[in-house]
Coordinates of C-alpha atoms in Angstrom, one line a residue:
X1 CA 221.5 -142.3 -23.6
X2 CA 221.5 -139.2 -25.1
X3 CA 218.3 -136.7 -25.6
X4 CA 217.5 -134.4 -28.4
X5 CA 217.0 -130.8 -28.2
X6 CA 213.4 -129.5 -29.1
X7 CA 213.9 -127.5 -32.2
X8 CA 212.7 -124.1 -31.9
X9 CA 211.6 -123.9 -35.5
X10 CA 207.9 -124.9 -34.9
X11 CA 207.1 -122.4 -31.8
X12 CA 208.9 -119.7 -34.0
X13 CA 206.9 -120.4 -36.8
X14 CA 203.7 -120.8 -34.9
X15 CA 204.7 -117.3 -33.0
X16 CA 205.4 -116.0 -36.7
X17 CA 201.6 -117.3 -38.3
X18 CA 200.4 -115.9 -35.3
X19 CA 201.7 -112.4 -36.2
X20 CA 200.7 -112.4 -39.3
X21 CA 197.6 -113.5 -38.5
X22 CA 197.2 -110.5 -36.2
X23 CA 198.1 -108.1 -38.3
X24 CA 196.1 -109.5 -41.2
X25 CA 193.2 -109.2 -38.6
X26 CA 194.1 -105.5 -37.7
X27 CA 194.3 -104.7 -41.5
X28 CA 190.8 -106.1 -42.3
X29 CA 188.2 -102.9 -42.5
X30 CA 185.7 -103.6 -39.8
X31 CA 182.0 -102.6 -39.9
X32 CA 182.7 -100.0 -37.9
X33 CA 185.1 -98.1 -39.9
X34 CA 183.0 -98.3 -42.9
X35 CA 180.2 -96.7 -40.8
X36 CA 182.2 -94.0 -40.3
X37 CA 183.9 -93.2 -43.6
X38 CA 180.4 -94.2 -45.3
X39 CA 179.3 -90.4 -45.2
X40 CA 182.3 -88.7 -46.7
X41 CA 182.4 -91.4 -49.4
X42 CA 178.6 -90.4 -50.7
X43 CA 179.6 -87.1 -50.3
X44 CA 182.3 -87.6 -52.3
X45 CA 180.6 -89.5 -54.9
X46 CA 177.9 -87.6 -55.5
X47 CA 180.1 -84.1 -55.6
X48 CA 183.3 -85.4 -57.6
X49 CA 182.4 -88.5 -58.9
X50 CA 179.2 -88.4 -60.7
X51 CA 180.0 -85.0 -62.0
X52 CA 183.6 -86.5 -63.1
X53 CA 181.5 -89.2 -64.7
X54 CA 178.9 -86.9 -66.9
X55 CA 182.1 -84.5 -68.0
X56 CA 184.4 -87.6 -69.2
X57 CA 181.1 -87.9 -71.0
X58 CA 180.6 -85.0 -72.6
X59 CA 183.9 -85.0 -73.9
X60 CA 182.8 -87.4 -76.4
X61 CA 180.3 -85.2 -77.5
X62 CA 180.1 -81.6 -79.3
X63 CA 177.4 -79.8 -76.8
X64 CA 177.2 -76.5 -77.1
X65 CA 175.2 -76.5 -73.9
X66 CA 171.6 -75.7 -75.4
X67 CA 170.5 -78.6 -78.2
X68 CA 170.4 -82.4 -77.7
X69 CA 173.6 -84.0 -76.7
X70 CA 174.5 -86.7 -79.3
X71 CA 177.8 -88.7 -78.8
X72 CA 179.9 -88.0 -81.6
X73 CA 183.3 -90.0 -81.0
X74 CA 186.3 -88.3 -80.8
X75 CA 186.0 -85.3 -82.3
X76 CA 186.0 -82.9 -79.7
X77 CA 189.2 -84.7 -78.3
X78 CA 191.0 -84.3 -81.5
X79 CA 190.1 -80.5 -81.0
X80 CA 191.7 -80.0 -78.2
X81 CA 194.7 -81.9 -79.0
X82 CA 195.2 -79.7 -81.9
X83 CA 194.1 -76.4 -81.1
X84 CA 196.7 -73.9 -80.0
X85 CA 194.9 -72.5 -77.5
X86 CA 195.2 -76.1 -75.3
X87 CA 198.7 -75.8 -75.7
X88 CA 199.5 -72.5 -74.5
X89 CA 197.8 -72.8 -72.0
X90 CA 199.2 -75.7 -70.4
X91 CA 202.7 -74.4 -71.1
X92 CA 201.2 -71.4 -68.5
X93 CA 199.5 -73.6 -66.3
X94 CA 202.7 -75.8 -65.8
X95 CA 204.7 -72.4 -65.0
X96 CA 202.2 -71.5 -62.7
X97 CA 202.6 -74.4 -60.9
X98 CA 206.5 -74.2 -61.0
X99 CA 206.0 -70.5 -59.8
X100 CA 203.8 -70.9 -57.5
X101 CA 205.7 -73.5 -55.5
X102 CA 209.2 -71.7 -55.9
X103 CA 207.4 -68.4 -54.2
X104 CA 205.2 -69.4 -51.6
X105 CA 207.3 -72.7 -49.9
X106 CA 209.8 -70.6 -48.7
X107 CA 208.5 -67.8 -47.6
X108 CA 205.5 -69.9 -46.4
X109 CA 208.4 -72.4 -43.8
X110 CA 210.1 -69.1 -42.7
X111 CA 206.6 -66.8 -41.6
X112 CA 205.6 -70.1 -40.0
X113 CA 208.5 -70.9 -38.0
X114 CA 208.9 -67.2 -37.3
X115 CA 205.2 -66.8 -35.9
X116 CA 205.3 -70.1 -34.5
X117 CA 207.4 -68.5 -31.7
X118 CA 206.4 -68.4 -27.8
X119 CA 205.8 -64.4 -28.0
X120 CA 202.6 -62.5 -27.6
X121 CA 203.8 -59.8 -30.5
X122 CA 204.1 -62.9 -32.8
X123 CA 200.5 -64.2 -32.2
X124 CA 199.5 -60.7 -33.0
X125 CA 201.0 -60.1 -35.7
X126 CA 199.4 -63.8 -37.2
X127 CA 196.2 -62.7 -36.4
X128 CA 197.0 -59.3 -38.9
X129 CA 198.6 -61.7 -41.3
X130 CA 195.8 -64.0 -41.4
X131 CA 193.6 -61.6 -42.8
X132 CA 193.5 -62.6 -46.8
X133 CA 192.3 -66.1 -46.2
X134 CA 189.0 -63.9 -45.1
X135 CA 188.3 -62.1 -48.6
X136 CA 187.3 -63.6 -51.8
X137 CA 189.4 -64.0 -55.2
X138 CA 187.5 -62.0 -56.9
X139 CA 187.4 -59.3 -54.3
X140 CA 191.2 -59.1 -54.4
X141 CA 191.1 -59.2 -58.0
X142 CA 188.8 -56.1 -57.9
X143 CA 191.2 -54.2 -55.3
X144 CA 194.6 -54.9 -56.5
X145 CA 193.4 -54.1 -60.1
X146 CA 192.1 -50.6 -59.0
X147 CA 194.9 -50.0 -57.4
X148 CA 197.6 -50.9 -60.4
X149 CA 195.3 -48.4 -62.8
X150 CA 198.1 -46.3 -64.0
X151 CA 195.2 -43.4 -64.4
X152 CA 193.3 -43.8 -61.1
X153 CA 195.0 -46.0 -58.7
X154 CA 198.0 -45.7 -56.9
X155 CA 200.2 -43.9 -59.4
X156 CA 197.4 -41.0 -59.7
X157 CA 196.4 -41.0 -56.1
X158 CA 200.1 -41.1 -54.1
X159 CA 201.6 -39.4 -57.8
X160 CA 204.2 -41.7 -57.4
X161 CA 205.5 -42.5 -60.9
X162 CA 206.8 -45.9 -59.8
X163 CA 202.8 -47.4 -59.6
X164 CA 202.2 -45.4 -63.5
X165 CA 203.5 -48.9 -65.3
X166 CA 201.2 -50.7 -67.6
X167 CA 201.4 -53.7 -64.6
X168 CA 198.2 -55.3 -66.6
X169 CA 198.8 -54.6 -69.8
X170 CA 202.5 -55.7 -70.2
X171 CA 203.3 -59.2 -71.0
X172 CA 205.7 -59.5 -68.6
X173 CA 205.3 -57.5 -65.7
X174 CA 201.4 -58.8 -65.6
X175 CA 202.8 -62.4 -64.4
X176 CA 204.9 -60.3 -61.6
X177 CA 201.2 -59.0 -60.6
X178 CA 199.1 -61.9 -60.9
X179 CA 201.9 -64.5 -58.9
X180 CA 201.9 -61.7 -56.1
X181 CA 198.2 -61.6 -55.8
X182 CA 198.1 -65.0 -55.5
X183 CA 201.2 -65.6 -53.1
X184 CA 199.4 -62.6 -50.9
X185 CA 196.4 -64.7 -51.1
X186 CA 197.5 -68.1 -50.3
X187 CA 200.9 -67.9 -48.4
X188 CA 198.8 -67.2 -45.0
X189 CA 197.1 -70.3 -46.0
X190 CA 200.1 -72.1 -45.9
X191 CA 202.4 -70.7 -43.3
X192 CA 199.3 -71.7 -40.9
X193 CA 200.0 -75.4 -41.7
X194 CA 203.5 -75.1 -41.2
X195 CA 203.3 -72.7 -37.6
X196 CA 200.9 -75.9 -36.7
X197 CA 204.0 -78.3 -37.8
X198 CA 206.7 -76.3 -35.8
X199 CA 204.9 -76.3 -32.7
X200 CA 204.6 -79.9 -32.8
X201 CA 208.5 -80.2 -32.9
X202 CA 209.8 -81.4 -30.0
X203 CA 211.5 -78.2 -28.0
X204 CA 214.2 -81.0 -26.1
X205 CA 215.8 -81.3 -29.8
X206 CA 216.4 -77.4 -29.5
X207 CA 217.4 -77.5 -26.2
X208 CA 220.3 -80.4 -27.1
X209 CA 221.2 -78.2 -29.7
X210 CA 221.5 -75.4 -28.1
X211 CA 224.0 -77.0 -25.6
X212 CA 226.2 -78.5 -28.5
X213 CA 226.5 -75.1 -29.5
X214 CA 224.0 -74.6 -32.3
X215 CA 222.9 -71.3 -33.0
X216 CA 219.5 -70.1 -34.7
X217 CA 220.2 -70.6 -38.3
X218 CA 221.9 -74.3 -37.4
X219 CA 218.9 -74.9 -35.3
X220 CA 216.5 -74.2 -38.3
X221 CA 218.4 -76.3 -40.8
X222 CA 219.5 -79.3 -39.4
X223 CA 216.3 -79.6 -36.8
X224 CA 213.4 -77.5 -38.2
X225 CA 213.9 -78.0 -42.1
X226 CA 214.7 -81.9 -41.8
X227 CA 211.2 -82.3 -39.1
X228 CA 208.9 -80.4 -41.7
X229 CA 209.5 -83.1 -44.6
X230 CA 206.1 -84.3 -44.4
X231 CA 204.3 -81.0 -44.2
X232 CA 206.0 -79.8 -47.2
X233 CA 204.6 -82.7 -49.2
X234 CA 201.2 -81.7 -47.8
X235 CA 201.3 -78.0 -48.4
X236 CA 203.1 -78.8 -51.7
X237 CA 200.4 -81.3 -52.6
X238 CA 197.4 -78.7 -52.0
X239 CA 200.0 -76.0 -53.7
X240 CA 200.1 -77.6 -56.5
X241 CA 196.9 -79.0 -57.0
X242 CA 195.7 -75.6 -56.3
X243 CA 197.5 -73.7 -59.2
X244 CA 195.5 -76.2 -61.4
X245 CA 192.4 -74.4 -60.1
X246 CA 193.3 -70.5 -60.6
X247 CA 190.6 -69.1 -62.4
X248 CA 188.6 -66.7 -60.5
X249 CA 191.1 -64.1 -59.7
X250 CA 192.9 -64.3 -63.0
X251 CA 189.7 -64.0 -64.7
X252 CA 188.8 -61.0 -62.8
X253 CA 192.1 -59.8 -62.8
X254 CA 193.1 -59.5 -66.4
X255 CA 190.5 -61.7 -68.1
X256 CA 193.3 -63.9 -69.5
X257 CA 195.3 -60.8 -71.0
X258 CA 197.7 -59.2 -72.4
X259 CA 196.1 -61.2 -75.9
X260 CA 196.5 -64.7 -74.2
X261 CA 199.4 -64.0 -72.2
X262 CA 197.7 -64.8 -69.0
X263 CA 195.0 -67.6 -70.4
X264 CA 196.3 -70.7 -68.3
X265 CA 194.4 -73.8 -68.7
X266 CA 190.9 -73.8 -66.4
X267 CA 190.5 -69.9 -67.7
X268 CA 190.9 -71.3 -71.5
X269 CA 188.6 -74.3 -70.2
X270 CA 185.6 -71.7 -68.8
X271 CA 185.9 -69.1 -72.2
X272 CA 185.8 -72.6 -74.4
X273 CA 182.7 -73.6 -72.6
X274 CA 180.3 -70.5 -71.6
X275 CA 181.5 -67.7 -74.5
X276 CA 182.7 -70.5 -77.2
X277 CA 179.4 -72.9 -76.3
X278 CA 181.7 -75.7 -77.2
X279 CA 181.0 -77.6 -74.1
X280 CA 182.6 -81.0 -75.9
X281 CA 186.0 -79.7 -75.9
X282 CA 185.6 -77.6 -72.3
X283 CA 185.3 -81.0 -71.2
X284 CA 188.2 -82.3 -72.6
X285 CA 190.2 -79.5 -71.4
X286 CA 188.4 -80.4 -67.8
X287 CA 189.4 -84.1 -68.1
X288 CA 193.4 -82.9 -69.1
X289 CA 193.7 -80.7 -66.1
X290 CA 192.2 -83.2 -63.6
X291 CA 194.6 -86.0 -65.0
X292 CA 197.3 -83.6 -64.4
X293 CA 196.6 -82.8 -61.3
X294 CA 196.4 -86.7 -60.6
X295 CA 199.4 -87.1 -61.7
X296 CA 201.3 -84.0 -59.6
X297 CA 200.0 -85.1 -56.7
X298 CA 201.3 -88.6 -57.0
X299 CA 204.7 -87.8 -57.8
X300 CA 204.7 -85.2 -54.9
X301 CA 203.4 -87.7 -52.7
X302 CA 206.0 -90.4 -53.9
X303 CA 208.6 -87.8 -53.8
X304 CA 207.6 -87.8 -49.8
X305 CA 208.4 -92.2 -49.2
X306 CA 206.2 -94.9 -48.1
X307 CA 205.8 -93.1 -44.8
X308 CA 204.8 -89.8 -46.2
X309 CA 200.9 -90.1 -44.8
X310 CA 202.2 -91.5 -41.2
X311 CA 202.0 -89.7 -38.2
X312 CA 204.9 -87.7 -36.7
X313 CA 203.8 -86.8 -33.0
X314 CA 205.3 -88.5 -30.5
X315 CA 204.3 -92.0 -29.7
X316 CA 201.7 -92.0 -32.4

């Protein structure tokens, strides 16, 4: 007489529903959660939202901010579709952005792994470094465009000839002032996130490195570089997103000048609205540049994996 195996194919597939069940269980939002999150999402809807709402409205209208608003098609989009202005201005938002990124990330990565070290002088010196993310745009603005006055700023005061360029009324060297102002701005901003990030690396990879024979600059690009993928796509993400929004300090600064050589996008969407009244195409403009920054952020974010929001401490 011979007996028969149980086939292992049912517990298997009972141990399998069972998982997914589990997991589908885990995944469900409980009333809890929703609790929790419910405050942030009013906030959020009533701040970005709503307002995002009324100006994808008003974009099908040609307000000029004091009569009646009457819905009049498309007409302010085909203005600022065709108007030179929109175009230029997103050619200089878009190498803003590109700028932006290519000057603060790496000097961002190395200030924040330098100051992310154990020694007091470092902590110090971050404290110092720190300091711009205390003063306002427009503040800075105000400063640095005292300063660069070829007849009463530094060229006059030090009588140094090398401050006596036309730094705000040059084409060219205008953009060499306006990207520093803003990397002196916002680089502390960023190296903070990315001392944060280094700290949280663990120091036994160092230490295994260190006896293979690794020296400091091996150390930082096969260990330090390679841990701080998903910070990049963070600070990136905020980077970018954040040259959309430059218009304070450039609007102070040089009020979109040499001619329009300095009139990225928002600045062009704020002059259309308030000094042109044509608050149908400012919002428009408003709709492009948050569509664009939509977009941005999602391909930085892809550019980052499936895993680019998921946590990278240690047994997390």
């Amino acid at each position: 007489m011979t007996t028969t195996a149980p086939s292992p194919l049912p517990s298997a597939a009972q141990d399998g529903a069972a998982s997914t069940s589990g997991r589908r269980a885990r995944d469900r939002p409980q009333l809890s959660h929703v609790l929790f999150a419910l405050p942030a999402l009013v906030m959020f809807g009533v701040f970005a939202l709503l307002p995002l709402i009324g100006v994808i409205a008003l974009s099908f209208t040609t307000w000029n901010g004091i009569g009646p608003i009457e819905f009049t098609g498309l007409t302010s989009w085909k203005e600022v579709l065709t108007r030179s202005s929109t175009w230029n201005g997103l050619v200089l938002v878009l190498l803003m952005v590109v700028a932006t990124w290519l000057t603060q990330t790496p000097l961002s990565i190395l200030l924040g792994a330098f100051l992310a070290g154990p020694q007091r002088y470092r902590n110090l010196l971050a404290v110092l470094y720190f300091l711009p993310l205390l003063l306002s745009s427009a503040a800075i603005a105000i400063t640095y465009k005292s300063l660069l006055d070829p007849n009463f700023g530094l060229a006059s005061g030090l009588n140094l000839d090398v401050f006596a360029l036309n730094w705000l009324g040059d084409t060219t060297l205008v953009w060499y002032v306006v990207l520093f102002v803003i990397a002196w701005q916002f680089i502390p901003f960023h190296t903070l996130i990315y001392q944060g990030a280094v700290r949280q690396i663990p120091q036994s990879m160092y230490e295994a490195a260190q006896i293979d024979g690794a020296g400091r600059v091996r150390q930082f690009l096969s260990i330090t570089l390679p841990q701080l993928k998903y910070t990049m796509i963070t600070s990136s993400t905020l980077m970018v997103v954040g040259a959309l929004t430059y218009f304070d300090l450039i609007f102070v600064l040089t009020q979109g000048g040499p001619g329009v050589a300095t009139r990225i996008l928002p600045l062009d969407m704020y002059l259309t609205g308030f000094r042109g009244n044509e608050m149908g195409v400012a919002s428009g403009l408003a709709v492009l540049l948050v569509v664009i920054g939509l977009g941005l952020a999602l391909g930085v974010q892809r550019l980052g994996g499936k895993d680019a929001n998921a946590s990278q401490m240690e047994g997390a």
